[in-house]
Amino acid sequence: MRKPWLVGVVLAAVLLGACGDPASGPKAAAPLEAPQGSATTQQRAPASPSSGAKSPARAPSVLYLGDSLAMEAQKVLGQEVRRALRAAYTSAPYSGTTLCDYLEGTGERSLVPAADKAAALVRRLRPDFVVLQFWGNAWGYTPCMDGITHAASPEKYFKRYAADMRRLSDQIAAAGDARIVWVLQGPDPVSPDRVRRVNALYEEQAATPGHVVADAGATVAPAGSRYTWTQYLPCTAYEREHPDYCTQPDRDRTALHLDEDYLHFCLAPTTSTPKPCPVRSPGILRMAREITRVIGETGGG
């Protein structure tokens, strides 16, 4: 199991992290520059019951935004919502970002270009759902956080995060009629209370009209211990039926993280070029299916 004291070794990598070519091996940490985004529109596909999601009355349109967790998961989520919900799907994640990066009015202090701000995409695409998946950027990497970090000032960090969350919600609401899906995050071995409180902020916002939560993080946590971090979990029935997802069948367990990366769920090494995960990764599929289930049960818009 990965030890928290190793966090300093991998911190620079996970800030910009997303998965790369599994054959390339680990690379040096990426330089601190604006990370690459990935805006990709996908078309509808026939529905399939395989994900367990309830198909809505009509096929919804889904916009997926977020940081490196969304960057690595974007293709898998697209596959799931298209197969289960016949959804039209667009993803525009940017590694290393947080909520304020998607706010309009941040200018050069943001890592997201103006055309891919949340409100701009909502006005252009008119989605039924905007899925937001953010770890919470507690390290002050992105300029729009004004250097506020969780380690230096937890209360200031949470106050700012909550304010950005409300601003982003207001901008999305003013731009269209999309329902916002807040993705709850999985356990953090370094500062478990931080993720717990960030998730609580998402849940508080989701209590207002037009918002909902998808507790994807619970699918990568031990049963009965929501905020306990683990590298391995017992295989699900689906994973047992699909050996590529049950990574240690002799022990009836599967890997969620690589040894050197406690944050990401892609089972290929992080590289300096952010991109979707290129290998089958159980943690990513588990979370994508929970997001898809919530969209399906919420309805088509």
Short mmCIF file of C-alpha atoms in Angstrom, two decimals:
data_model
loop_
_atom_site.label_atom_id
_atom_site.label_comp_id
_atom_site.label_asym_id
_atom_site.label_seq_id
_atom_site.Cartn_x
_atom_site.Cartn_y
_atom_site.Cartn_z
CA MET A 1 0.00 0.00 0.00
CA ARG A 2 1.27 3.43 -0.83
CA LYS A 3 2.56 5.45 2.12
CA PRO A 4 1.53 9.09 2.70
CA TRP A 5 5.14 10.14 3.33
CA LEU A 6 5.85 9.56 -0.35
CA VAL A 7 3.49 12.35 -1.37
CA GLY A 8 6.27 14.89 -1.68
CA VAL A 9 7.96 12.70 -4.26
CA VAL A 10 4.98 12.57 -6.58
CA LEU A 11 3.23 15.87 -5.84
CA ALA A 12 4.57 17.72 -8.86
CA ALA A 13 3.52 14.85 -11.11
CA VAL A 14 -0.02 14.56 -9.80
CA LEU A 15 -0.67 18.28 -10.08
CA LEU A 16 -0.64 17.98 -13.86
CA GLY A 17 -1.16 14.27 -13.91
CA ALA A 18 -3.05 12.34 -16.48
CA CYS A 19 -2.25 9.04 -18.01
CA GLY A 20 0.01 8.37 -20.92
CA ASP A 21 1.51 5.53 -22.87
CA PRO A 22 1.94 2.56 -20.50
CA ALA A 23 5.05 1.53 -22.38
CA SER A 24 6.72 4.89 -21.84
CA GLY A 25 7.35 4.38 -18.14
CA PRO A 26 7.37 7.13 -15.52
CA LYS A 27 8.65 10.49 -16.67
CA ALA A 28 9.92 13.58 -14.91
CA ALA A 29 7.36 15.97 -13.49
CA ALA A 30 5.75 18.24 -16.04
CA PRO A 31 6.88 21.87 -16.19
CA LEU A 32 4.51 24.36 -14.58
CA GLU A 33 2.74 25.58 -17.68
CA ALA A 34 -0.85 25.67 -18.81
CA PRO A 35 -1.96 22.03 -19.21
CA GLN A 36 -3.54 20.76 -22.37
CA GLY A 37 -7.29 20.49 -22.58
CA SER A 38 -9.40 18.05 -24.49
CA ALA A 39 -12.75 19.18 -25.91
CA THR A 40 -14.27 16.34 -27.88
CA THR A 41 -17.85 16.03 -29.06
CA GLN A 42 -19.17 12.50 -29.37
CA GLN A 43 -22.38 11.38 -31.11
CA ARG A 44 -25.17 9.23 -29.75
CA ALA A 45 -24.88 5.46 -29.81
CA PRO A 46 -27.44 2.67 -29.26
CA ALA A 47 -28.36 2.03 -25.65
CA SER A 48 -27.23 -1.04 -23.76
CA PRO A 49 -28.25 -2.27 -20.30
CA SER A 50 -24.68 -3.29 -19.43
CA SER A 51 -23.88 -0.31 -17.17
CA GLY A 52 -26.90 -0.77 -14.91
CA ALA A 53 -28.07 2.80 -15.54
CA LYS A 54 -31.76 3.50 -16.06
CA SER A 55 -32.33 4.94 -19.53
CA PRO A 56 -34.16 8.30 -19.36
CA ALA A 57 -37.28 9.11 -21.33
CA ARG A 58 -35.18 10.83 -23.96
CA ALA A 59 -31.49 10.77 -24.75
CA PRO A 60 -29.76 13.52 -22.76
CA SER A 61 -26.79 15.65 -23.74
CA VAL A 62 -23.89 15.61 -21.29
CA LEU A 63 -20.98 18.02 -20.83
CA TYR A 64 -18.06 16.77 -18.70
CA LEU A 65 -15.62 19.26 -17.13
CA GLY A 66 -12.88 18.83 -14.57
CA ASP A 67 -9.23 18.36 -13.70
CA SER A 68 -6.84 15.46 -14.25
CA LEU A 69 -9.35 12.97 -12.83
CA ALA A 70 -11.75 13.99 -15.59
CA MET A 71 -8.93 14.07 -18.13
CA GLU A 72 -8.11 10.43 -17.51
CA ALA A 73 -11.76 9.33 -17.31
CA GLN A 74 -13.28 11.28 -20.21
CA LYS A 75 -13.32 8.47 -22.78
CA VAL A 76 -14.72 5.91 -20.37
CA LEU A 77 -17.50 8.20 -19.19
CA GLY A 78 -18.34 8.98 -22.82
CA GLN A 79 -18.57 5.28 -23.62
CA GLU A 80 -20.83 4.65 -20.63
CA VAL A 81 -23.31 7.49 -21.18
CA ARG A 82 -23.54 6.75 -24.90
CA ARG A 83 -24.07 3.03 -24.38
CA ALA A 84 -26.49 3.22 -21.45
CA LEU A 85 -28.30 6.50 -22.13
CA ARG A 86 -27.79 7.11 -25.87
CA ALA A 87 -26.37 10.46 -24.77
CA ALA A 88 -24.74 13.13 -26.85
CA TYR A 89 -21.47 13.77 -25.03
CA THR A 90 -18.80 16.47 -24.91
CA SER A 91 -15.77 16.57 -22.65
CA ALA A 92 -13.44 19.50 -21.99
CA PRO A 93 -11.24 18.71 -18.97
CA TYR A 94 -7.97 20.45 -18.18
CA SER A 95 -5.40 18.87 -15.88
CA GLY A 96 -4.23 20.88 -12.89
CA THR A 97 -7.35 23.02 -12.73
CA THR A 98 -9.99 23.80 -10.15
CA LEU A 99 -13.42 25.45 -10.17
CA CYS A 100 -12.19 29.01 -10.63
CA ASP A 101 -10.44 28.06 -13.88
CA TYR A 102 -13.84 27.47 -15.49
CA LEU A 103 -15.24 30.83 -14.34
CA GLU A 104 -15.75 33.52 -16.93
CA GLY A 105 -13.93 36.73 -16.11
CA THR A 106 -10.69 35.15 -14.89
CA GLY A 107 -8.74 36.07 -18.03
CA GLU A 108 -5.05 35.17 -18.11
CA ARG A 109 -5.19 33.98 -14.50
CA SER A 110 -7.02 30.86 -15.64
CA LEU A 111 -5.67 27.64 -17.15
CA VAL A 112 -8.86 27.22 -19.23
CA PRO A 113 -9.25 29.30 -22.42
CA ALA A 114 -12.28 31.53 -22.85
CA ALA A 115 -13.96 29.24 -25.40
CA ASP A 116 -13.97 26.35 -22.91
CA LYS A 117 -15.25 28.17 -19.86
CA ALA A 118 -18.25 26.36 -18.39
CA ALA A 119 -20.79 29.06 -19.26
CA ALA A 120 -19.41 29.48 -22.78
CA LEU A 121 -19.76 25.76 -23.45
CA VAL A 122 -23.27 25.69 -21.99
CA ARG A 123 -24.36 28.56 -24.22
CA ARG A 124 -22.90 26.82 -27.27
CA LEU A 125 -23.88 23.20 -26.61
CA ARG A 126 -27.10 23.58 -24.55
CA PRO A 127 -26.46 20.39 -22.54
CA ASP A 128 -29.00 18.80 -20.23
CA PHE A 129 -26.28 17.91 -17.71
CA VAL A 130 -22.96 19.48 -16.76
CA VAL A 131 -20.83 16.95 -14.86
CA LEU A 132 -18.17 18.59 -12.68
CA GLN A 133 -15.37 16.43 -11.29
CA PHE A 134 -12.66 18.21 -9.31
CA TRP A 135 -10.30 16.87 -6.67
CA GLY A 136 -10.17 20.33 -5.13
CA ASN A 137 -6.70 21.68 -6.07
CA ALA A 138 -5.40 22.26 -2.54
CA TRP A 139 -1.86 23.21 -3.60
CA GLY A 140 -2.32 26.67 -5.08
CA TYR A 141 -1.08 25.60 -8.49
CA THR A 142 -3.62 27.41 -10.61
CA PRO A 143 -3.21 31.22 -10.63
CA CYS A 144 -6.91 31.93 -10.11
CA MET A 145 -6.67 30.52 -6.57
CA ASP A 146 -4.50 33.52 -5.64
CA GLY A 147 -2.04 31.31 -3.78
CA ILE A 148 -4.65 30.04 -1.32
CA THR A 149 -3.77 26.52 -0.20
CA HIS A 150 -5.32 24.03 2.17
CA ALA A 151 -2.06 23.46 4.04
CA ALA A 152 -1.44 27.15 4.75
CA SER A 153 -4.98 28.20 5.60
CA PRO A 154 -7.67 25.50 5.59
CA GLU A 155 -10.57 27.79 6.50
CA LYS A 156 -9.59 30.38 3.91
CA TYR A 157 -9.28 27.59 1.34
CA PHE A 158 -12.76 26.19 2.06
CA LYS A 159 -14.33 29.66 2.11
CA ARG A 160 -12.82 30.46 -1.28
CA TYR A 161 -13.75 27.06 -2.70
CA ALA A 162 -17.37 27.48 -1.62
CA ALA A 163 -17.52 30.96 -3.15
CA ASP A 164 -16.12 29.71 -6.46
CA MET A 165 -18.60 26.85 -6.42
CA ARG A 166 -21.52 29.25 -6.06
CA ARG A 167 -20.16 31.58 -8.75
CA LEU A 168 -19.68 28.72 -11.18
CA SER A 169 -23.19 27.43 -10.47
CA ASP A 170 -24.65 30.88 -11.10
CA GLN A 171 -22.76 31.29 -14.38
CA ILE A 172 -23.89 27.89 -15.65
CA ALA A 173 -27.51 28.61 -14.63
CA ALA A 174 -27.45 31.97 -16.40
CA ALA A 175 -26.05 30.37 -19.56
CA GLY A 176 -28.65 27.65 -20.01
CA ASP A 177 -31.00 25.12 -18.44
CA ALA A 178 -28.50 22.40 -17.55
CA ARG A 179 -28.61 20.37 -14.37
CA ILE A 180 -25.26 20.26 -12.57
CA VAL A 181 -23.90 16.92 -11.39
CA TRP A 182 -21.30 17.33 -8.62
CA VAL A 183 -19.03 14.29 -8.48
CA LEU A 184 -18.03 13.39 -4.92
CA GLN A 185 -14.39 12.41 -4.63
CA GLY A 186 -12.75 9.32 -3.21
CA PRO A 187 -10.57 9.09 -0.10
CA ASP A 188 -7.37 11.10 0.28
CA PRO A 189 -4.64 9.34 2.34
CA VAL A 190 -2.82 12.60 3.08
CA SER A 191 -5.64 14.89 4.26
CA PRO A 192 -8.83 12.83 4.53
CA ASP A 193 -10.76 15.66 6.17
CA ARG A 194 -10.13 17.95 3.19
CA VAL A 195 -11.95 15.67 0.75
CA ARG A 196 -14.70 15.07 3.29
CA ARG A 197 -15.30 18.82 3.58
CA VAL A 198 -15.06 19.44 -0.16
CA ASN A 199 -17.64 16.71 -0.70
CA ALA A 200 -19.83 18.32 1.98
CA LEU A 201 -19.71 21.58 0.01
CA TYR A 202 -20.81 19.74 -3.12
CA GLU A 203 -23.66 18.09 -1.22
CA GLU A 204 -24.77 21.43 0.21
CA GLN A 205 -24.87 22.94 -3.26
CA ALA A 206 -26.71 19.90 -4.59
CA ALA A 207 -29.50 20.54 -2.09
CA THR A 208 -30.54 23.53 -4.22
CA PRO A 209 -32.74 23.19 -7.32
CA GLY A 210 -30.97 22.17 -10.51
CA HIS A 211 -28.17 20.27 -8.79
CA VAL A 212 -27.48 16.64 -7.92
CA VAL A 213 -24.54 14.64 -6.57
CA ALA A 214 -23.00 11.45 -7.92
CA ASP A 215 -21.09 9.69 -5.17
CA ALA A 216 -18.53 8.16 -7.49
CA GLY A 217 -15.96 8.33 -4.70
CA ALA A 218 -17.85 5.71 -2.70
CA THR A 219 -17.20 3.17 -5.45
CA VAL A 220 -13.43 3.42 -4.82
CA ALA A 221 -13.64 3.24 -1.03
CA PRO A 222 -13.99 0.19 1.23
CA ALA A 223 -17.53 -0.82 2.13
CA GLY A 224 -18.52 0.85 5.38
CA SER A 225 -15.45 3.10 5.43
CA ARG A 226 -16.15 5.91 2.97
CA TYR A 227 -13.04 7.99 3.68
CA THR A 228 -10.46 5.26 4.17
CA TRP A 229 -7.96 5.22 1.31
CA THR A 230 -6.97 1.88 -0.18
CA GLN A 231 -4.97 0.78 -3.19
CA TYR A 232 -6.98 -2.43 -3.66
CA LEU A 233 -10.61 -3.46 -3.31
CA PRO A 234 -12.45 -6.77 -3.76
CA CYS A 235 -13.44 -7.41 -7.37
CA THR A 236 -17.02 -6.72 -8.30
CA ALA A 237 -19.13 -9.28 -10.14
CA TYR A 238 -18.53 -7.40 -13.40
CA GLU A 239 -14.79 -7.34 -12.81
CA ARG A 240 -14.73 -11.08 -12.15
CA GLU A 241 -16.53 -11.65 -15.43
CA HIS A 242 -14.04 -9.41 -17.24
CA PRO A 243 -10.54 -10.52 -16.17
CA ASP A 244 -8.85 -7.35 -17.45
CA TYR A 245 -10.62 -5.48 -14.65
CA CYS A 246 -9.92 -7.97 -11.84
CA THR A 247 -6.18 -7.38 -11.69
CA GLN A 248 -5.43 -9.97 -8.99
CA PRO A 249 -8.04 -12.71 -9.51
CA ASP A 250 -6.14 -15.19 -7.32
CA ARG A 251 -6.77 -12.83 -4.39
CA ASP A 252 -10.19 -11.66 -5.65
CA ARG A 253 -9.09 -8.05 -5.61
CA THR A 254 -8.34 -5.33 -8.10
CA ALA A 255 -5.99 -2.35 -8.14
CA LEU A 256 -7.32 1.20 -8.05
CA HIS A 257 -4.01 3.06 -8.09
CA LEU A 258 -0.44 2.52 -9.18
CA ASP A 259 2.14 2.25 -6.41
CA GLU A 260 3.61 5.66 -7.23
CA ASP A 261 0.34 7.62 -7.57
CA TYR A 262 -2.18 7.73 -4.73
CA LEU A 263 -4.48 10.22 -6.48
CA HIS A 264 -5.16 9.06 -10.04
CA PHE A 265 -7.04 5.92 -11.03
CA CYS A 266 -5.40 5.23 -14.38
CA LEU A 267 -3.25 2.09 -14.25
CA ALA A 268 -0.74 3.56 -16.69
CA PRO A 269 2.04 5.86 -15.49
CA THR A 270 1.49 9.59 -15.36
CA THR A 271 3.35 11.45 -18.09
CA SER A 272 4.03 15.09 -18.90
CA THR A 273 1.37 15.14 -21.63
CA PRO A 274 -2.19 14.98 -20.20
CA LYS A 275 -4.41 12.57 -22.09
CA PRO A 276 -7.22 10.05 -21.50
CA CYS A 277 -6.22 6.84 -19.75
CA PRO A 278 -4.99 4.34 -22.38
CA VAL A 279 -5.55 1.14 -20.35
CA ARG A 280 -8.48 -0.56 -18.65
CA SER A 281 -8.65 0.82 -15.12
CA PRO A 282 -11.25 -0.47 -12.62
CA GLY A 283 -11.42 2.72 -10.57
CA ILE A 284 -12.23 4.84 -13.61
CA LEU A 285 -14.93 2.45 -14.80
CA ARG A 286 -16.51 2.22 -11.34
CA MET A 287 -16.80 5.98 -11.06
CA ALA A 288 -18.00 6.46 -14.63
CA ARG A 289 -20.79 3.93 -14.11
CA GLU A 290 -21.98 5.69 -10.96
CA ILE A 291 -22.08 9.04 -12.75
CA THR A 292 -24.00 7.41 -15.60
CA ARG A 293 -26.45 5.80 -13.17
CA VAL A 294 -27.21 9.14 -11.52
CA ILE A 295 -27.79 10.88 -14.86
CA GLY A 296 -30.07 8.06 -15.97
CA GLU A 297 -32.12 8.14 -12.78
CA THR A 298 -32.33 11.93 -12.77
CA GLY A 299 -33.92 12.00 -16.21
CA GLY A 300 -33.26 13.47 -19.61
CA GLY A 301 -33.12 17.12 -18.61
#
